Amino acid sequence: MRRICVFCGSAMGFSPRYAEQAAALGKLLAQRGIGLVYGGASVGTMGVVADAALAAGGEVIGVIPEALSSVEIAHAGLTELHVVADMHERKAKMAALSDGFVALPGGAGTLEELFEVWTWAQLGLHGKPIGLVDVDGYYEPLMTFADHMVAEGFLKDGYRQLLLTDPDPAALLDKFETYEPPAPPKWAKEPPGI
C-alpha cells in the first residue's frame, strides 16, 4: 500500500484515547512507509494523525474544501495540501489518492465519508480495504447495526464483511495486507430495478 486515507474528526472527543490512537495510527503509517491522505485540517483528531505522521517522517497529503480551509484551519505543514471546490471533490480526490480507507472515531462527517466508500465497494467501484479503528468499542454500535441490516435483509453478509475492525491500528493494517475484495460486485448478477 502506498497511501491510506484516514477519516477522522475535527473534534477531539471526550476520551484522551481517541487522540492517542490517532497519533499511534499516524506514526505507524509513517513507520511502514505508507502515506497519509486525510481532510487537511490542523484541528481535532485530524490534526493529531497528521502531526504524528509528519513527526515520524511520513508523507501527509491533505484535501480540504475552500469553504472549510479557514473554519477547520487548514494544516500549514503538510507534504501537499489540495484546496478543492467542495465536499464532493474532496472525497473523490482523497479516494483517488488512496489504496485503502481507515476510519478513526469521529462524527457525522466521518460516518458520511465511511458510508460512501463502503457503498462504492459494494458496487464494485473500488476494491480497496476499509477499516475501523475501534477505540474502546466506539464502533461496536455501528457494527451491531450492520448485523441488524443483514438480519433484516437489507445488506448481504459479504458486504457487511467489507468493514474490517480492530482496536489496534497495527493489527488493522495487517488485515489490509491480505484483503481480497468480494466478487462479484453487487449488481454483477442482479441488475438494479431502475
PDB file of C-alpha atoms in Angstrom:
ATOM      1  CA  MET A   1       0.000   0.000   0.000  1.00  0.00           C
ATOM      2  CA  ARG A   2       1.330   3.352  -0.998  1.00  0.00           C
ATOM      3  CA  ARG A   3      -1.208   5.611   0.744  1.00  0.00           C
ATOM      4  CA  ILE A   4      -4.155   5.200   3.117  1.00  0.00           C
ATOM      5  CA  CYS A   5      -6.976   7.675   3.538  1.00  0.00           C
ATOM      6  CA  VAL A   6      -7.937   8.293   7.160  1.00  0.00           C
ATOM      7  CA  PHE A   7     -11.388   9.629   8.032  1.00  0.00           C
ATOM      8  CA  CYS A   8     -11.449  11.286  11.455  1.00  0.00           C
ATOM      9  CA  GLY A   9     -12.878  14.191  13.407  1.00  0.00           C
ATOM     10  CA  SER A  10     -12.382  17.923  13.524  1.00  0.00           C
ATOM     11  CA  ALA A  11     -13.084  17.464  17.257  1.00  0.00           C
ATOM     12  CA  MET A  12     -11.002  15.555  19.809  1.00  0.00           C
ATOM     13  CA  GLY A  13     -13.813  13.670  21.555  1.00  0.00           C
ATOM     14  CA  PHE A  14     -14.020  13.383  25.330  1.00  0.00           C
ATOM     15  CA  SER A  15     -11.663  10.435  25.857  1.00  0.00           C
ATOM     16  CA  PRO A  16      -7.908  11.017  25.560  1.00  0.00           C
ATOM     17  CA  ARG A  17      -7.747   7.549  23.959  1.00  0.00           C
ATOM     18  CA  TYR A  18      -9.107   8.962  20.693  1.00  0.00           C
ATOM     19  CA  ALA A  19      -6.133  11.294  20.292  1.00  0.00           C
ATOM     20  CA  GLU A  20      -3.731   8.587  21.483  1.00  0.00           C
ATOM     21  CA  GLN A  21      -4.920   6.143  18.827  1.00  0.00           C
ATOM     22  CA  ALA A  22      -4.952   8.837  16.134  1.00  0.00           C
ATOM     23  CA  ALA A  23      -1.308   9.592  16.976  1.00  0.00           C
ATOM     24  CA  ALA A  24      -0.474   5.878  17.023  1.00  0.00           C
ATOM     25  CA  LEU A  25      -2.008   5.414  13.574  1.00  0.00           C
ATOM     26  CA  GLY A  26      -0.194   8.425  12.092  1.00  0.00           C
ATOM     27  CA  LYS A  27       3.147   7.261  13.461  1.00  0.00           C
ATOM     28  CA  LEU A  28       2.530   3.686  12.329  1.00  0.00           C
ATOM     29  CA  LEU A  29       1.717   4.735   8.764  1.00  0.00           C
ATOM     30  CA  ALA A  30       4.967   6.686   8.561  1.00  0.00           C
ATOM     31  CA  GLN A  31       6.975   3.819  10.061  1.00  0.00           C
ATOM     32  CA  ARG A  32       5.544   1.423   7.470  1.00  0.00           C
ATOM     33  CA  GLY A  33       6.290   3.831   4.630  1.00  0.00           C
ATOM     34  CA  ILE A  34       2.592   4.415   3.919  1.00  0.00           C
ATOM     35  CA  GLY A  35       1.496   7.950   3.070  1.00  0.00           C
ATOM     36  CA  LEU A  36      -1.440   9.520   4.896  1.00  0.00           C
ATOM     37  CA  VAL A  37      -4.285  11.130   2.958  1.00  0.00           C
ATOM     38  CA  TYR A  38      -6.809  12.991   5.116  1.00  0.00           C
ATOM     39  CA  GLY A  39      -9.089  16.016   5.299  1.00  0.00           C
ATOM     40  CA  GLY A  40      -6.327  18.609   5.557  1.00  0.00           C
ATOM     41  CA  ALA A  41      -7.208  20.257   8.880  1.00  0.00           C
ATOM     42  CA  SER A  42      -4.959  21.086  11.836  1.00  0.00           C
ATOM     43  CA  VAL A  43      -7.716  20.663  14.444  1.00  0.00           C
ATOM     44  CA  GLY A  44      -9.206  17.656  16.228  1.00  0.00           C
ATOM     45  CA  THR A  45      -8.006  14.130  15.615  1.00  0.00           C
ATOM     46  CA  MET A  46      -7.382  15.233  12.019  1.00  0.00           C
ATOM     47  CA  GLY A  47      -4.540  17.410  13.249  1.00  0.00           C
ATOM     48  CA  VAL A  48      -3.286  14.731  15.636  1.00  0.00           C
ATOM     49  CA  VAL A  49      -2.974  11.995  12.990  1.00  0.00           C
ATOM     50  CA  ALA A  50      -1.276  14.388  10.560  1.00  0.00           C
ATOM     51  CA  ASP A  51       1.169  15.762  13.135  1.00  0.00           C
ATOM     52  CA  ALA A  52       2.135  12.261  14.289  1.00  0.00           C
ATOM     53  CA  ALA A  53       2.781  11.078  10.723  1.00  0.00           C
ATOM     54  CA  LEU A  54       4.822  14.189   9.950  1.00  0.00           C
ATOM     55  CA  ALA A  55       6.843  13.885  13.173  1.00  0.00           C
ATOM     56  CA  ALA A  56       7.725  10.306  12.189  1.00  0.00           C
ATOM     57  CA  GLY A  57       8.913  11.446   8.747  1.00  0.00           C
ATOM     58  CA  GLY A  58       5.841  10.380   6.793  1.00  0.00           C
ATOM     59  CA  GLU A  59       4.184  11.783   3.703  1.00  0.00           C
ATOM     60  CA  VAL A  60       0.942  13.622   4.557  1.00  0.00           C
ATOM     61  CA  ILE A  61      -1.466  14.836   1.899  1.00  0.00           C
ATOM     62  CA  GLY A  62      -4.440  16.949   2.920  1.00  0.00           C
ATOM     63  CA  VAL A  63      -7.549  17.666   0.878  1.00  0.00           C
ATOM     64  CA  ILE A  64      -9.805  20.452   2.114  1.00  0.00           C
ATOM     65  CA  PRO A  65     -12.692  22.391   0.548  1.00  0.00           C
ATOM     66  CA  GLU A  66     -12.072  26.092   0.131  1.00  0.00           C
ATOM     67  CA  ALA A  67     -15.071  26.959   2.343  1.00  0.00           C
ATOM     68  CA  LEU A  68     -13.638  24.883   5.218  1.00  0.00           C
ATOM     69  CA  SER A  69      -9.997  25.882   4.907  1.00  0.00           C
ATOM     70  CA  SER A  70     -10.423  28.689   7.446  1.00  0.00           C
ATOM     71  CA  VAL A  71     -13.114  27.021   9.607  1.00  0.00           C
ATOM     72  CA  GLU A  72     -11.245  23.722  10.020  1.00  0.00           C
ATOM     73  CA  ILE A  73      -7.963  25.656   9.925  1.00  0.00           C
ATOM     74  CA  ALA A  74      -6.033  24.091   7.063  1.00  0.00           C
ATOM     75  CA  HIS A  75      -2.784  22.484   8.182  1.00  0.00           C
ATOM     76  CA  ALA A  76       0.158  24.611   7.050  1.00  0.00           C
ATOM     77  CA  GLY A  77       2.922  21.997   7.368  1.00  0.00           C
ATOM     78  CA  LEU A  78       1.819  19.162   5.093  1.00  0.00           C
ATOM     79  CA  THR A  79       3.720  17.449   2.310  1.00  0.00           C
ATOM     80  CA  GLU A  80       0.876  18.543  -0.006  1.00  0.00           C
ATOM     81  CA  LEU A  81      -2.368  20.409   0.572  1.00  0.00           C
ATOM     82  CA  HIS A  82      -5.078  20.337  -2.087  1.00  0.00           C
ATOM     83  CA  VAL A  83      -7.708  23.049  -1.718  1.00  0.00           C
ATOM     84  CA  VAL A  84     -10.767  21.914  -3.677  1.00  0.00           C
ATOM     85  CA  ALA A  85     -14.149  23.391  -4.557  1.00  0.00           C
ATOM     86  CA  ASP A  86     -16.473  21.317  -2.362  1.00  0.00           C
ATOM     87  CA  MET A  87     -17.018  18.176  -0.266  1.00  0.00           C
ATOM     88  CA  HIS A  88     -17.760  16.021  -3.316  1.00  0.00           C
ATOM     89  CA  GLU A  89     -14.435  16.937  -4.876  1.00  0.00           C
ATOM     90  CA  ARG A  90     -12.699  16.412  -1.520  1.00  0.00           C
ATOM     91  CA  LYS A  91     -13.960  12.844  -1.179  1.00  0.00           C
ATOM     92  CA  ALA A  92     -13.255  11.961  -4.802  1.00  0.00           C
ATOM     93  CA  LYS A  93      -9.709  13.346  -4.548  1.00  0.00           C
ATOM     94  CA  MET A  94      -8.982  11.527  -1.288  1.00  0.00           C
ATOM     95  CA  ALA A  95     -10.287   8.264  -2.754  1.00  0.00           C
ATOM     96  CA  ALA A  96      -8.241   8.660  -5.940  1.00  0.00           C
ATOM     97  CA  LEU A  97      -5.048   9.256  -3.951  1.00  0.00           C
ATOM     98  CA  SER A  98      -5.552   6.248  -1.640  1.00  0.00           C
ATOM     99  CA  ASP A  99      -5.132   2.473  -1.671  1.00  0.00           C
ATOM    100  CA  GLY A 100      -7.343   1.904   1.372  1.00  0.00           C
ATOM    101  CA  PHE A 101      -9.524   3.668   3.931  1.00  0.00           C
ATOM    102  CA  VAL A 102      -9.411   3.794   7.738  1.00  0.00           C
ATOM    103  CA  ALA A 103     -11.964   5.473   9.986  1.00  0.00           C
ATOM    104  CA  LEU A 104     -10.945   6.655  13.424  1.00  0.00           C
ATOM    105  CA  PRO A 105     -13.720   7.657  15.847  1.00  0.00           C
ATOM    106  CA  GLY A 106     -15.495  10.741  14.543  1.00  0.00           C
ATOM    107  CA  GLY A 107     -18.851  12.383  13.974  1.00  0.00           C
ATOM    108  CA  ALA A 108     -21.364  12.633  11.160  1.00  0.00           C
ATOM    109  CA  GLY A 109     -18.782  13.724   8.582  1.00  0.00           C
ATOM    110  CA  THR A 110     -16.564  10.740   9.367  1.00  0.00           C
ATOM    111  CA  LEU A 111     -19.535   8.385   9.022  1.00  0.00           C
ATOM    112  CA  GLU A 112     -20.646  10.030   5.786  1.00  0.00           C
ATOM    113  CA  GLU A 113     -17.193   9.517   4.260  1.00  0.00           C
ATOM    114  CA  LEU A 114     -17.070   5.946   5.560  1.00  0.00           C
ATOM    115  CA  PHE A 115     -20.531   5.068   4.247  1.00  0.00           C
ATOM    116  CA  GLU A 116     -19.725   6.442   0.809  1.00  0.00           C
ATOM    117  CA  VAL A 117     -16.579   4.336   0.331  1.00  0.00           C
ATOM    118  CA  TRP A 118     -18.416   1.318   1.795  1.00  0.00           C
ATOM    119  CA  THR A 119     -21.203   1.793  -0.768  1.00  0.00           C
ATOM    120  CA  TRP A 120     -18.671   2.229  -3.580  1.00  0.00           C
ATOM    121  CA  ALA A 121     -17.034  -1.059  -2.554  1.00  0.00           C
ATOM    122  CA  GLN A 122     -20.391  -2.876  -2.655  1.00  0.00           C
ATOM    123  CA  LEU A 123     -20.980  -1.564  -6.164  1.00  0.00           C
ATOM    124  CA  GLY A 124     -17.538  -2.652  -7.309  1.00  0.00           C
ATOM    125  CA  LEU A 125     -16.378   0.922  -7.904  1.00  0.00           C
ATOM    126  CA  HIS A 126     -13.223   0.112  -5.938  1.00  0.00           C
ATOM    127  CA  GLY A 127     -11.644  -2.962  -4.393  1.00  0.00           C
ATOM    128  CA  LYS A 128      -9.751  -1.176  -1.627  1.00  0.00           C
ATOM    129  CA  PRO A 129      -9.868  -2.294   2.024  1.00  0.00           C
ATOM    130  CA  ILE A 130     -11.957  -0.337   4.541  1.00  0.00           C
ATOM    131  CA  GLY A 131     -11.176  -0.499   8.241  1.00  0.00           C
ATOM    132  CA  LEU A 132     -12.367   0.915  11.534  1.00  0.00           C
ATOM    133  CA  VAL A 133     -10.036   1.578  14.455  1.00  0.00           C
ATOM    134  CA  ASP A 134     -12.481   0.529  17.160  1.00  0.00           C
ATOM    135  CA  VAL A 135     -11.091   2.591  20.046  1.00  0.00           C
ATOM    136  CA  ASP A 136     -12.640   1.333  23.289  1.00  0.00           C
ATOM    137  CA  GLY A 137     -15.650  -0.097  21.442  1.00  0.00           C
ATOM    138  CA  TYR A 138     -16.549   3.168  19.688  1.00  0.00           C
ATOM    139  CA  TYR A 139     -17.737   1.377  16.557  1.00  0.00           C
ATOM    140  CA  GLU A 140     -19.473  -1.581  18.278  1.00  0.00           C
ATOM    141  CA  PRO A 141     -22.953   0.014  17.949  1.00  0.00           C
ATOM    142  CA  LEU A 142     -22.363   0.593  14.235  1.00  0.00           C
ATOM    143  CA  MET A 143     -21.287  -2.999  13.697  1.00  0.00           C
ATOM    144  CA  THR A 144     -24.311  -4.216  15.660  1.00  0.00           C
ATOM    145  CA  PHE A 145     -26.492  -2.131  13.365  1.00  0.00           C
ATOM    146  CA  ALA A 146     -24.717  -3.535  10.293  1.00  0.00           C
ATOM    147  CA  ASP A 147     -25.511  -7.026  11.613  1.00  0.00           C
ATOM    148  CA  HIS A 148     -29.131  -5.888  12.015  1.00  0.00           C
ATOM    149  CA  MET A 149     -29.193  -4.769   8.363  1.00  0.00           C
ATOM    150  CA  VAL A 150     -28.022  -8.257   7.378  1.00  0.00           C
ATOM    151  CA  ALA A 151     -30.629  -9.915   9.618  1.00  0.00           C
ATOM    152  CA  GLU A 152     -33.385  -7.762   8.108  1.00  0.00           C
ATOM    153  CA  GLY A 153     -32.361  -8.499   4.510  1.00  0.00           C
ATOM    154  CA  PHE A 154     -31.063  -5.059   3.530  1.00  0.00           C
ATOM    155  CA  LEU A 155     -27.382  -5.987   3.423  1.00  0.00           C
ATOM    156  CA  LYS A 156     -25.668  -9.187   2.317  1.00  0.00           C
ATOM    157  CA  ASP A 157     -23.244 -10.607   4.839  1.00  0.00           C
ATOM    158  CA  GLY A 158     -20.398 -10.389   2.317  1.00  0.00           C
ATOM    159  CA  TYR A 159     -20.874  -6.626   2.159  1.00  0.00           C
ATOM    160  CA  ARG A 160     -21.059  -6.409   5.949  1.00  0.00           C
ATOM    161  CA  GLN A 161     -17.663  -8.125   5.969  1.00  0.00           C
ATOM    162  CA  LEU A 162     -16.214  -5.286   3.870  1.00  0.00           C
ATOM    163  CA  LEU A 163     -15.800  -3.339   7.127  1.00  0.00           C
ATOM    164  CA  LEU A 164     -12.688  -4.652   8.854  1.00  0.00           C
ATOM    165  CA  THR A 165     -12.445  -3.717  12.524  1.00  0.00           C
ATOM    166  CA  ASP A 166      -9.764  -3.855  15.172  1.00  0.00           C
ATOM    167  CA  PRO A 167      -8.946  -1.781  18.259  1.00  0.00           C
ATOM    168  CA  ASP A 168      -5.254  -1.938  17.329  1.00  0.00           C
ATOM    169  CA  PRO A 169      -4.185   0.145  14.301  1.00  0.00           C
ATOM    170  CA  ALA A 170      -1.237  -2.197  13.601  1.00  0.00           C
ATOM    171  CA  ALA A 171      -3.468  -5.279  13.533  1.00  0.00           C
ATOM    172  CA  LEU A 172      -5.922  -3.448  11.272  1.00  0.00           C
ATOM    173  CA  LEU A 173      -3.171  -2.542   8.804  1.00  0.00           C
ATOM    174  CA  ASP A 174      -2.013  -6.173   8.868  1.00  0.00           C
ATOM    175  CA  LYS A 175      -5.532  -7.184   7.779  1.00  0.00           C
ATOM    176  CA  PHE A 176      -5.226  -4.756   4.865  1.00  0.00           C
ATOM    177  CA  GLU A 177      -2.184  -6.674   3.576  1.00  0.00           C
ATOM    178  CA  THR A 178      -4.245  -9.835   2.974  1.00  0.00           C
ATOM    179  CA  TYR A 179      -7.508  -8.144   1.959  1.00  0.00           C
ATOM    180  CA  GLU A 180      -9.383  -9.618  -1.019  1.00  0.00           C
ATOM    181  CA  PRO A 181     -12.412  -7.694  -2.338  1.00  0.00           C
ATOM    182  CA  PRO A 182     -15.620  -9.701  -2.688  1.00  0.00           C
ATOM    183  CA  ALA A 183     -16.558 -10.896  -6.128  1.00  0.00           C
ATOM    184  CA  PRO A 184     -18.722 -10.293  -7.979  1.00  0.00           C
ATOM    185  CA  PRO A 185     -19.838  -6.740  -7.176  1.00  0.00           C
ATOM    186  CA  LYS A 186     -23.418  -6.143  -6.065  1.00  0.00           C
ATOM    187  CA  TRP A 187     -25.094  -5.760  -9.466  1.00  0.00           C
ATOM    188  CA  ALA A 188     -22.987  -8.264 -11.436  1.00  0.00           C
ATOM    189  CA  LYS A 189     -25.805 -10.828 -11.498  1.00  0.00           C
ATOM    190  CA  GLU A 190     -28.776  -8.792 -10.257  1.00  0.00           C
ATOM    191  CA  PRO A 191     -29.252  -5.612 -12.293  1.00  0.00           C
ATOM    192  CA  PRO A 192     -30.786  -2.709 -10.401  1.00  0.00           C
ATOM    193  CA  GLY A 193     -34.537  -2.335 -10.842  1.00  0.00           C
ATOM    194  CA  ILE A 194     -34.389   1.215 -12.170  1.00  0.00           C
TER     195      ILE A 194
END
